[in-house]
GROMACS .gro file of C-alpha atoms in nm:
model
  471
    1MET     CA    1   0.000   0.000   0.000
    2ALA     CA    2   0.132   0.343  -0.096
    3LYS     CA    3   0.223   0.572   0.191
    4ALA     CA    4  -0.029   0.854   0.244
    5PRO     CA    5   0.109   1.200   0.158
    6VAL     CA    6   0.188   1.437   0.443
    7LEU     CA    7  -0.018   1.709   0.274
    8THR     CA    8  -0.325   1.692   0.053
    9PRO     CA    9  -0.185   1.741  -0.301
   10GLN     CA   10  -0.252   2.085  -0.446
   11ALA     CA   11  -0.402   1.935  -0.760
   12ASP     CA   12  -0.658   1.741  -0.554
   13ASP     CA   13  -0.780   2.017  -0.324
   14PHE     CA   14  -0.589   2.345  -0.307
   15PRO     CA   15  -0.783   2.491  -0.008
   16ARG     CA   16  -0.732   2.168   0.187
   17TRP     CA   17  -0.360   2.172   0.097
   18TYR     CA   18  -0.339   2.529   0.230
   19GLN     CA   19  -0.499   2.438   0.561
   20ASP     CA   20  -0.293   2.119   0.593
   21LEU     CA   21   0.028   2.316   0.543
   22ILE     CA   22  -0.060   2.579   0.800
   23ASN     CA   23  -0.125   2.302   1.053
   24LYS     CA   24   0.165   2.069   0.970
   25ALA     CA   25   0.423   2.348   0.940
   26GLU     CA   26   0.300   2.490   1.272
   27LEU     CA   27   0.227   2.836   1.136
   28ALA     CA   28  -0.106   2.915   1.304
   29ASP     CA   29  -0.417   2.782   1.476
   30ASN     CA   30  -0.774   2.906   1.481
   31GLY     CA   31  -0.854   3.123   1.782
   32PRO     CA   32  -1.141   3.055   2.025
   33VAL     CA   33  -1.354   3.333   1.872
   34ARG     CA   34  -1.467   3.259   1.518
   35GLY     CA   35  -1.249   3.432   1.262
   36THR     CA   36  -0.951   3.492   1.491
   37MET     CA   37  -0.613   3.323   1.465
   38ILE     CA   38  -0.325   3.230   1.691
   39ILE     CA   39   0.005   3.283   1.510
   40ARG     CA   40   0.254   3.020   1.624
   41PRO     CA   41   0.626   3.097   1.672
   42TYR     CA   42   0.743   2.986   1.327
   43GLY     CA   43   0.461   3.174   1.155
   44TYR     CA   44   0.527   3.480   1.368
   45GLY     CA   45   0.897   3.454   1.281
   46LEU     CA   46   0.801   3.494   0.914
   47TRP     CA   47   0.590   3.799   1.003
   48GLU     CA   48   0.874   3.948   1.210
   49ARG     CA   49   1.110   3.921   0.913
   50MET     CA   50   0.845   4.088   0.695
   51GLN     CA   51   0.815   4.365   0.954
   52GLN     CA   52   1.190   4.419   0.966
   53GLU     CA   53   1.227   4.445   0.589
   54MET     CA   54   0.920   4.663   0.546
   55ASP     CA   55   1.000   4.888   0.840
   56ALA     CA   56   1.343   4.967   0.698
   57ARG     CA   57   1.190   5.069   0.365
   58ILE     CA   58   0.915   5.274   0.529
   59LYS     CA   59   1.167   5.465   0.737
   60ALA     CA   60   1.383   5.520   0.429
   61ALA     CA   61   1.075   5.684   0.276
   62GLY     CA   62   1.083   5.938   0.562
   63ALA     CA   63   0.795   5.803   0.773
   64GLN     CA   64   0.819   5.766   1.151
   65ASN     CA   65   0.649   5.503   1.363
   66ALA     CA   66   0.383   5.600   1.616
   67TYR     CA   67   0.092   5.431   1.791
   68PHE     CA   68  -0.274   5.530   1.815
   69PRO     CA   69  -0.555   5.387   2.032
   70LEU     CA   70  -0.740   5.065   1.955
   71PHE     CA   71  -1.075   5.222   2.049
   72ILE     CA   72  -1.221   5.493   1.827
   73PRO     CA   73  -1.525   5.707   1.918
   74GLN     CA   74  -1.812   5.607   1.694
   75SER     CA   75  -1.871   5.972   1.608
   76TYR     CA   76  -1.527   5.988   1.443
   77LEU     CA   77  -1.627   5.734   1.181
   78THR     CA   78  -1.950   5.911   1.096
   79LYS     CA   79  -1.762   6.228   1.001
   80GLU     CA   80  -1.662   6.084   0.662
   81ALA     CA   81  -1.979   5.938   0.510
   82GLU     CA   82  -1.825   5.717   0.240
   83HIS     CA   83  -1.571   5.579   0.487
   84VAL     CA   84  -1.824   5.473   0.750
   85GLU     CA   85  -2.057   5.331   0.484
   86GLY     CA   86  -1.774   5.120   0.344
   87PHE     CA   87  -1.678   4.975   0.682
   88ALA     CA   88  -2.018   4.955   0.853
   89PRO     CA   89  -2.077   4.580   0.790
   90GLU     CA   90  -1.734   4.495   0.936
   91LEU     CA   91  -1.736   4.704   1.254
   92ALA     CA   92  -1.708   4.563   1.606
   93VAL     CA   93  -1.872   4.813   1.844
   94VAL     CA   94  -1.827   4.827   2.223
   95THR     CA   95  -2.133   4.955   2.406
   96HIS     CA   96  -2.049   4.859   2.768
   97GLY     CA   97  -1.735   4.901   2.979
   98GLY     CA   98  -1.665   4.875   3.350
   99GLY     CA   99  -2.008   4.728   3.404
  100LYS     CA  100  -2.185   5.035   3.264
  101GLU     CA  101  -2.328   5.141   2.932
  102LEU     CA  102  -2.093   5.385   2.759
  103GLU     CA  103  -2.215   5.738   2.690
  104GLU     CA  104  -2.083   5.696   2.336
  105PRO     CA  105  -2.013   5.356   2.179
  106VAL     CA  106  -1.656   5.296   2.067
  107VAL     CA  107  -1.545   5.109   1.758
  108VAL     CA  108  -1.261   4.858   1.768
  109ARG     CA  109  -1.009   4.991   1.515
  110PRO     CA  110  -1.089   4.870   1.158
  111THR     CA  111  -0.837   5.121   1.019
  112SER     CA  112  -0.711   5.448   1.164
  113GLU     CA  113  -0.782   5.729   0.917
  114THR     CA  114  -1.035   5.892   1.150
  115ILE     CA  115  -0.849   5.877   1.480
  116ILE     CA  116  -0.519   5.977   1.321
  117ASN     CA  117  -0.682   6.272   1.148
  118ALA     CA  118  -0.815   6.392   1.482
  119SER     CA  119  -0.451   6.417   1.592
  120PHE     CA  120  -0.328   6.559   1.260
  121SER     CA  121  -0.578   6.844   1.295
  122LYS     CA  122  -0.403   6.940   1.622
  123TRP     CA  123  -0.044   6.877   1.510
  124VAL     CA  124  -0.056   7.057   1.174
  125GLN     CA  125  -0.055   7.436   1.203
  126SER     CA  126   0.181   7.566   0.937
  127TYR     CA  127   0.332   7.462   0.604
  128ARG     CA  128   0.647   7.404   0.811
  129ASP     CA  129   0.476   7.102   0.970
  130LEU     CA  130   0.434   6.934   0.632
  131PRO     CA  131   0.474   6.677   0.505
  132LEU     CA  132   0.371   6.479   0.813
  133LEU     CA  133   0.460   6.113   0.756
  134ILE     CA  134   0.342   5.858   1.013
  135ASN     CA  135   0.335   5.478   1.016
  136GLN     CA  136   0.176   5.245   1.269
  137TRP     CA  137   0.230   4.873   1.335
  138ALA     CA  138  -0.090   4.746   1.496
  139ASN     CA  139  -0.379   4.502   1.498
  140VAL     CA  140  -0.717   4.580   1.344
  141VAL     CA  141  -1.060   4.418   1.364
  142ARG     CA  142  -1.298   4.374   1.070
  143TRP     CA  143  -1.578   4.128   1.139
  144GLU     CA  144  -1.526   3.855   0.884
  145MET     CA  145  -1.811   3.636   0.763
  146ARG     CA  146  -1.592   3.388   0.570
  147PRO     CA  147  -1.270   3.356   0.770
  148ARG     CA  148  -0.956   3.191   0.639
  149VAL     CA  149  -0.630   3.189   0.835
  150PHE     CA  150  -0.391   3.468   0.725
  151LEU     CA  151  -0.613   3.560   0.428
  152ARG     CA  152  -0.933   3.680   0.593
  153THR     CA  153  -0.948   3.695   0.971
  154THR     CA  154  -1.154   3.909   1.204
  155GLU     CA  155  -0.837   4.035   1.373
  156PHE     CA  156  -0.512   4.069   1.183
  157LEU     CA  157  -0.177   4.245   1.210
  158TRP     CA  158  -0.058   4.511   0.972
  159GLN     CA  159   0.118   4.838   0.916
  160GLU     CA  160  -0.078   5.144   0.814
  161GLY     CA  161   0.082   5.464   0.693
  162HIS     CA  162  -0.091   5.802   0.710
  163THR     CA  163   0.047   6.125   0.569
  164ALA     CA  164  -0.049   6.489   0.522
  165HIS     CA  165   0.092   6.711   0.245
  166ALA     CA  166   0.068   7.071   0.132
  167THR     CA  167  -0.031   6.991  -0.228
  168TYR     CA  168  -0.218   6.733  -0.429
  169GLU     CA  169   0.095   6.660  -0.631
  170ASP     CA  170   0.304   6.587  -0.319
  171ALA     CA  171   0.041   6.347  -0.184
  172ARG     CA  172  -0.007   6.176  -0.522
  173ASP     CA  173   0.367   6.129  -0.568
  174TYR     CA  174   0.418   5.996  -0.215
  175ALA     CA  175   0.139   5.738  -0.255
  176ALA     CA  176   0.301   5.626  -0.580
  177TYR     CA  177   0.645   5.612  -0.413
  178ILE     CA  178   0.517   5.384  -0.137
  179HIS     CA  179   0.342   5.170  -0.397
  180LYS     CA  180   0.658   5.111  -0.597
  181GLU     CA  181   0.965   5.175  -0.385
  182VAL     CA  182   0.838   5.024  -0.060
  183TYR     CA  183   0.577   4.762  -0.146
  184GLU     CA  184   0.690   4.642  -0.489
  185ASP     CA  185   1.055   4.643  -0.389
  186PHE     CA  186   0.983   4.431  -0.081
  187MET     CA  187   0.742   4.190  -0.247
  188VAL     CA  188   0.959   4.129  -0.553
  189ASN     CA  189   1.306   4.137  -0.401
  190VAL     CA  190   1.238   3.979  -0.061
  191LEU     CA  191   0.918   3.776  -0.092
  192GLY     CA  192   1.014   3.668  -0.443
  193ILE     CA  193   0.657   3.723  -0.565
  194ASP     CA  194   0.591   3.879  -0.903
  195VAL     CA  195   0.326   4.143  -0.836
  196LEU     CA  196   0.119   4.339  -1.086
  197LEU     CA  197   0.097   4.711  -1.010
  198GLY     CA  198  -0.221   4.891  -1.108
  199ARG     CA  199  -0.505   5.123  -1.015
  200LYS     CA  200  -0.833   5.008  -0.861
  201THR     CA  201  -1.161   5.087  -1.033
  202PRO     CA  202  -1.402   5.320  -0.848
  203ARG     CA  203  -1.606   5.013  -0.747
  204GLU     CA  204  -1.302   4.850  -0.585
  205ARG     CA  205  -1.119   5.146  -0.433
  206PHE     CA  206  -1.081   5.207  -0.059
  207ALA     CA  207  -1.380   5.371   0.112
  208GLY     CA  208  -1.308   5.744   0.137
  209ALA     CA  209  -1.019   5.745  -0.113
  210VAL     CA  210  -1.008   5.929  -0.446
  211ASN     CA  211  -0.761   5.678  -0.589
  212THR     CA  212  -0.627   5.337  -0.482
  213LEU     CA  213  -0.309   5.177  -0.611
  214THR     CA  214  -0.278   4.801  -0.567
  215LEU     CA  215  -0.030   4.514  -0.598
  216GLU     CA  216  -0.181   4.183  -0.712
  217GLY     CA  217  -0.004   3.848  -0.694
  218MET     CA  218  -0.102   3.531  -0.878
  219MET     CA  219  -0.119   3.229  -0.651
  220ARG     CA  220  -0.040   2.874  -0.761
  221ASP     CA  221  -0.407   2.800  -0.825
  222GLY     CA  222  -0.434   3.100  -1.059
  223LYS     CA  223  -0.637   3.320  -0.825
  224ALA     CA  224  -0.534   3.675  -0.740
  225LEU     CA  225  -0.435   3.800  -0.396
  226GLN     CA  226  -0.425   4.171  -0.314
  227MET     CA  227  -0.088   4.204  -0.142
  228GLY     CA  228  -0.099   4.573  -0.044
  229THR     CA  229  -0.260   4.905  -0.132
  230SER     CA  230  -0.167   5.274  -0.134
  231HIS     CA  231  -0.445   5.533  -0.133
  232GLU     CA  232  -0.475   5.897  -0.230
  233LEU     CA  233  -0.733   6.036   0.011
  234GLY     CA  234  -0.755   6.379  -0.150
  235GLN     CA  235  -0.901   6.625   0.101
  236ASN     CA  236  -1.195   6.411   0.213
  237PHE     CA  237  -1.068   6.347   0.565
  238ALA     CA  238  -0.913   6.692   0.591
  239LYS     CA  239  -1.257   6.844   0.534
  240ALA     CA  240  -1.419   6.610   0.785
  241PHE     CA  241  -1.164   6.686   1.058
  242ASN     CA  242  -1.076   7.042   0.955
  243THR     CA  243  -0.709   6.957   0.909
  244GLN     CA  244  -0.566   7.287   0.784
  245TYR     CA  245  -0.233   7.462   0.762
  246LEU     CA  246  -0.121   7.822   0.720
  247SER     CA  247   0.042   7.847   0.376
  248LYS     CA  248   0.346   8.055   0.286
  249ASP     CA  249   0.102   8.307   0.144
  250GLY     CA  250  -0.074   8.338   0.480
  251ARG     CA  251  -0.389   8.150   0.376
  252GLN     CA  252  -0.557   7.864   0.559
  253GLU     CA  253  -0.546   7.557   0.333
  254LEU     CA  254  -0.671   7.200   0.373
  255VAL     CA  255  -0.402   6.932   0.363
  256TRP     CA  256  -0.388   6.654   0.104
  257GLN     CA  257  -0.351   6.302   0.239
  258THR     CA  258  -0.251   5.943   0.176
  259SER     CA  259  -0.287   5.614   0.358
  260TRP     CA  260  -0.132   5.277   0.274
  261GLY     CA  261  -0.116   4.931   0.429
  262SER     CA  262   0.001   4.572   0.411
  263SER     CA  263  -0.082   4.291   0.651
  264THR     CA  264  -0.036   3.932   0.767
  265ARG     CA  265  -0.223   3.845   0.448
  266MET     CA  266   0.128   3.847   0.296
  267VAL     CA  267   0.203   3.530   0.493
  268GLY     CA  268  -0.087   3.365   0.312
  269GLY     CA  269   0.051   3.497  -0.015
  270LEU     CA  270   0.392   3.351   0.065
  271ILE     CA  271   0.237   3.010   0.129
  272MET     CA  272   0.019   3.003  -0.183
  273SER     CA  273   0.276   3.152  -0.418
  274HIS     CA  274   0.574   2.932  -0.331
  275GLY     CA  275   0.447   2.627  -0.141
  276ASP     CA  276   0.442   2.283  -0.304
  277ASP     CA  277   0.317   1.938  -0.213
  278SER     CA  278   0.606   1.893   0.031
  279GLY     CA  279   0.538   2.216   0.223
  280LEU     CA  280   0.657   2.572   0.233
  281ARG     CA  281   0.942   2.712   0.027
  282VAL     CA  282   1.064   3.026   0.201
  283PRO     CA  283   1.266   3.283   0.003
  284PRO     CA  284   1.619   3.296   0.150
  285ARG     CA  285   1.617   3.676   0.194
  286LEU     CA  286   1.304   3.643   0.407
  287ALA     CA  287   1.375   3.316   0.588
  288PRO     CA  288   1.424   3.344   0.967
  289VAL     CA  289   1.635   3.028   0.930
  290GLN     CA  290   1.821   3.009   0.599
  291ALA     CA  291   2.005   2.688   0.682
  292VAL     CA  292   1.952   2.416   0.939
  293VAL     CA  293   2.241   2.186   1.033
  294LEU     CA  294   2.112   1.844   1.137
  295ALA     CA  295   2.297   1.581   1.337
  296ILE     CA  296   2.188   1.244   1.201
  297LYS     CA  297   2.303   1.053   1.511
  298GLY     CA  298   2.396   1.145   1.869
  299ASP     CA  299   2.763   1.065   1.819
  300GLU     CA  300   2.977   1.315   2.015
  301ALA     CA  301   3.199   1.384   1.716
  302VAL     CA  302   2.894   1.449   1.498
  303LEU     CA  303   2.738   1.682   1.755
  304ALA     CA  304   3.062   1.875   1.787
  305LYS     CA  305   3.091   1.909   1.408
  306VAL     CA  306   2.734   2.031   1.349
  307ARG     CA  307   2.785   2.299   1.614
  308GLU     CA  308   3.113   2.400   1.451
  309ILE     CA  309   2.943   2.418   1.109
  310GLY     CA  310   2.667   2.630   1.261
  311ASP     CA  311   2.925   2.876   1.396
  312ARG     CA  312   3.104   2.895   1.060
  313LEU     CA  313   2.785   2.956   0.864
  314SER     CA  314   2.672   3.221   1.111
  315ALA     CA  315   3.008   3.396   1.075
  316ALA     CA  316   2.955   3.389   0.696
  317GLY     CA  317   2.630   3.583   0.742
  318VAL     CA  318   2.387   3.291   0.713
  319ARG     CA  319   2.092   3.276   0.952
  320VAL     CA  320   2.145   2.925   1.085
  321GLN     CA  321   1.996   2.685   1.336
  322VAL     CA  322   2.160   2.368   1.469
  323ASP     CA  323   1.926   2.072   1.511
  324ASP     CA  324   2.096   1.830   1.751
  325ARG     CA  325   1.772   1.675   1.884
  326THR     CA  326   1.890   1.321   1.819
  327ASP     CA  327   1.630   1.176   2.055
  328THR     CA  328   1.383   1.253   1.771
  329PRO     CA  329   1.424   1.032   1.461
  330PHE     CA  330   1.622   1.200   1.183
  331GLY     CA  331   1.359   1.129   0.918
  332ARG     CA  332   1.089   1.305   1.115
  333ARG     CA  333   1.309   1.608   1.172
  334ALA     CA  334   1.403   1.626   0.804
  335VAL     CA  335   1.036   1.618   0.701
  336ASP     CA  336   0.950   1.887   0.958
  337TRP     CA  337   1.216   2.123   0.821
  338GLU     CA  338   1.103   2.050   0.467
  339LEU     CA  339   0.746   2.140   0.565
  340LYS     CA  340   0.871   2.466   0.715
  341GLY     CA  341   1.049   2.547   0.389
  342VAL     CA  342   1.397   2.621   0.526
  343PRO     CA  343   1.603   2.682   0.209
  344VAL     CA  344   1.899   2.458   0.295
  345ARG     CA  345   1.952   2.152   0.514
  346VAL     CA  346   2.306   2.044   0.600
  347GLU     CA  347   2.292   1.682   0.718
  348VAL     CA  348   2.588   1.531   0.903
  349GLY     CA  349   2.637   1.173   1.024
  350PRO     CA  350   2.937   0.953   1.119
  351ARG     CA  351   2.995   0.842   0.760
  352ASP     CA  352   2.993   1.202   0.642
  353LEU     CA  353   3.264   1.286   0.897
  354GLU     CA  354   3.476   1.003   0.766
  355ASN     CA  355   3.445   1.142   0.414
  356GLY     CA  356   3.495   1.506   0.519
  357THR     CA  357   3.159   1.596   0.364
  358ALA     CA  358   2.800   1.685   0.454
  359MET     CA  359   2.484   1.611   0.260
  360LEU     CA  360   2.339   1.936   0.127
  361ALA     CA  361   1.962   1.936   0.062
  362ARG     CA  362   1.816   2.238  -0.122
  363ARG     CA  363   1.447   2.294  -0.059
  364ILE     CA  364   1.368   2.534  -0.342
  365PRO     CA  365   1.509   2.361  -0.654
  366GLY     CA  366   1.510   2.023  -0.478
  367GLY     CA  367   1.788   1.765  -0.475
  368LYS     CA  368   2.067   1.653  -0.246
  369GLU     CA  369   2.443   1.627  -0.298
  370PRO     CA  370   2.755   1.580  -0.083
  371VAL     CA  371   2.964   1.892  -0.027
  372ALA     CA  372   3.306   1.921   0.134
  373LEU     CA  373   3.275   2.050   0.490
  374ASP     CA  374   3.536   2.319   0.430
  375ALA     CA  375   3.342   2.451   0.129
  376LEU     CA  376   3.007   2.504   0.300
  377ALA     CA  377   3.060   2.855   0.439
  378GLY     CA  378   3.181   2.986   0.105
  379LEU     CA  379   2.917   2.807  -0.101
  380LEU     CA  380   2.592   2.869   0.083
  381PRO     CA  381   2.555   3.247   0.034
  382THR     CA  382   2.579   3.197  -0.343
  383LEU     CA  383   2.331   2.909  -0.344
  384LEU     CA  384   2.083   3.108  -0.135
  385GLU     CA  385   2.087   3.394  -0.387
  386GLU     CA  386   2.036   3.146  -0.672
  387ASP     CA  387   1.734   3.002  -0.491
  388GLN     CA  388   1.592   3.350  -0.426
  389ALA     CA  389   1.614   3.428  -0.798
  390LEU     CA  390   1.455   3.095  -0.892
  391LEU     CA  391   1.141   3.161  -0.683
  392LEU     CA  392   1.089   3.500  -0.849
  393GLN     CA  393   1.147   3.348  -1.192
  394GLN     CA  394   0.888   3.077  -1.128
  395SER     CA  395   0.638   3.337  -1.002
  396ARG     CA  396   0.688   3.550  -1.315
  397GLU     CA  397   0.659   3.255  -1.550
  398ARG     CA  398   0.338   3.143  -1.384
  399ARG     CA  399   0.170   3.482  -1.429
  400ALA     CA  400   0.291   3.517  -1.789
  401SER     CA  401   0.176   3.169  -1.890
  402ARG     CA  402  -0.165   3.196  -1.725
  403THR     CA  403  -0.268   3.546  -1.837
  404SER     CA  404  -0.482   3.572  -2.151
  405ASP     CA  405  -0.577   3.868  -2.367
  406VAL     CA  406  -0.951   3.849  -2.436
  407ALA     CA  407  -1.207   4.050  -2.628
  408THR     CA  408  -1.535   3.969  -2.452
  409ILE     CA  409  -1.677   3.937  -2.102
  410GLU     CA  410  -1.757   3.572  -2.168
  411GLN     CA  411  -1.395   3.499  -2.257
  412ALA     CA  412  -1.277   3.684  -1.946
  413VAL     CA  413  -1.502   3.473  -1.723
  414GLU     CA  414  -1.387   3.155  -1.896
  415ALA     CA  415  -1.018   3.241  -1.843
  416ALA     CA  416  -1.071   3.326  -1.476
  417THR     CA  417  -1.281   3.017  -1.413
  418ALA     CA  418  -1.010   2.802  -1.570
  419GLY     CA  419  -0.759   2.927  -1.315
  420GLY     CA  420  -0.594   3.225  -1.478
  421TRP     CA  421  -0.613   3.600  -1.534
  422ALA     CA  422  -0.756   3.786  -1.830
  423ARG     CA  423  -0.679   4.125  -1.980
  424ILE     CA  424  -0.960   4.313  -2.152
  425PRO     CA  425  -0.975   4.678  -2.268
  426TRP     CA  426  -1.160   4.884  -2.010
  427ALA     CA  427  -1.343   5.057  -2.294
  428ASP     CA  428  -1.494   4.718  -2.388
  429LEU     CA  429  -1.577   4.629  -2.027
  430GLY     CA  430  -1.681   4.942  -1.840
  431GLU     CA  431  -1.877   4.958  -1.516
  432GLU     CA  432  -2.165   4.755  -1.661
  433GLY     CA  433  -1.927   4.477  -1.760
  434GLU     CA  434  -1.762   4.492  -1.419
  435THR     CA  435  -2.103   4.425  -1.262
  436ARG     CA  436  -2.159   4.130  -1.496
  437LEU     CA  437  -1.820   3.983  -1.400
  438ALA     CA  438  -1.912   4.000  -1.030
  439GLU     CA  439  -2.213   3.776  -1.101
  440HIS     CA  440  -1.958   3.502  -1.182
  441SER     CA  441  -1.737   3.576  -0.876
  442VAL     CA  442  -1.482   3.744  -1.104
  443THR     CA  443  -1.352   4.093  -1.023
  444VAL     CA  444  -1.144   4.361  -1.189
  445ARG     CA  445  -0.825   4.337  -0.989
  446CYS     CA  446  -0.679   4.655  -1.134
  447LEU     CA  447  -0.641   4.879  -1.436
  448VAL     CA  448  -0.306   4.898  -1.613
  449ALA     CA  449  -0.189   5.103  -1.908
  450GLU     CA  450  -0.141   4.926  -2.240
  451ASP     CA  451   0.234   4.918  -2.179
  452GLY     CA  452   0.182   4.756  -1.838
  453SER     CA  453   0.251   5.068  -1.630
  454VAL     CA  454   0.016   5.220  -1.373
  455PRO     CA  455  -0.238   5.450  -1.547
  456GLY     CA  456  -0.202   5.821  -1.493
  457SER     CA  457  -0.576   5.890  -1.466
  458ASP     CA  458  -0.898   5.702  -1.383
  459ASP     CA  459  -1.059   5.502  -1.663
  460ALA     CA  460  -0.848   5.643  -1.945
  461PRO     CA  461  -0.961   5.497  -2.280
  462GLY     CA  462  -0.634   5.310  -2.328
  463ASN     CA  463  -0.648   5.132  -1.994
  464VAL     CA  464  -0.666   4.754  -1.972
  465ALA     CA  465  -0.865   4.577  -1.700
  466VAL     CA  466  -0.700   4.272  -1.542
  467VAL     CA  467  -0.970   4.038  -1.415
  468ALA     CA  468  -0.954   3.721  -1.205
  469ARG     CA  469  -1.110   3.525  -0.926
  470ALA     CA  470  -0.959   3.638  -0.601
  471TYR     CA  471  -0.908   3.558  -0.236
   0.00000   0.00000   0.00000
């Protein structure tokens, strides 16, 4: 009888594979309240690395980190009509505290535009105070009817940036900068995911924004995942909260604003973009552990050597972990590390010591080969960069091979239903066609220019709509 696979094969049941992997790789559990999640140490380690890489890019863009309250007065949300209407179905509202009914209900933070603008209206007095560039790492709550770990949870972790500028042009350019130089740079060069940059349609844009820029990734099942967004808020929130500044000309002017965010949804994107039937494949630049050195047996000489190898690799700049838990069978440990997607395993046993070699197993391209012990520290950094490049290449090839140019709505639905993306001229689709797509659970993920760049204006005649089924 054939041995049962550790994970449900992707081809058999992709959603089941996803859930199996989260459980078997010990990434997360469901929380006790429906829609919440418990992020386990290995999963949180992935998120911490994402935070570190993103935080460095956000700070390089001039933003500073701050923190704002979890509870928001309900009256704040009602100040911007489109914003509260967009979030109303997802709000968690607290009506009692300390055993008493509250004079005013408070909303558990779904996003922070309103409460941050209340502070901006106090902090901004003069053009000298601008631009004001703030980022927050926090949790948010949006009541989710169809929860899925990492992808759609009632509570999730994220960063949200909020800025105020003196002119429309400054705000527009900063939102575009975050979109490309922070989000795209991180997702392509660290996550190894090929993302499509574009502009959301009015139907899909953020509630209260005048323009939303998005990054869409194609998962291994051909569906789209929104990986991050950057919004131009215009002066909508400035009007609602009277956020003004004294210009150089001595006039009171409303500020122009942006907001932008990315979340633990990126962990789900990492899983579904790179994972295979053996588990995760973690990009080396992201991986909390880039190489694990495993002792095959509890021989003292072997244990001493794996610890020595660990020290050498660490000195060479590799994030390394030594696995000397020889009371656990080697095969089980090897499978566990494969499930977790550690890029490289260095396996050492008594016979390897005799030969002066170690067995090198590469998770991303696959395969195992003996390597001289003395060569490991010099070889691994190069191999890790090769593996990083391979993941991005595979992601790009997948999107290119599974994206079709179509001429009709029917063809667009067919392509999306078959597990791919479709490109159709916006002039041939329009808002009416967008509504027809939604009837088939297909959405316009974004608009792109004919040359693939981000359009310079809403619904320009030359724009192309990229449509797909999405998470």
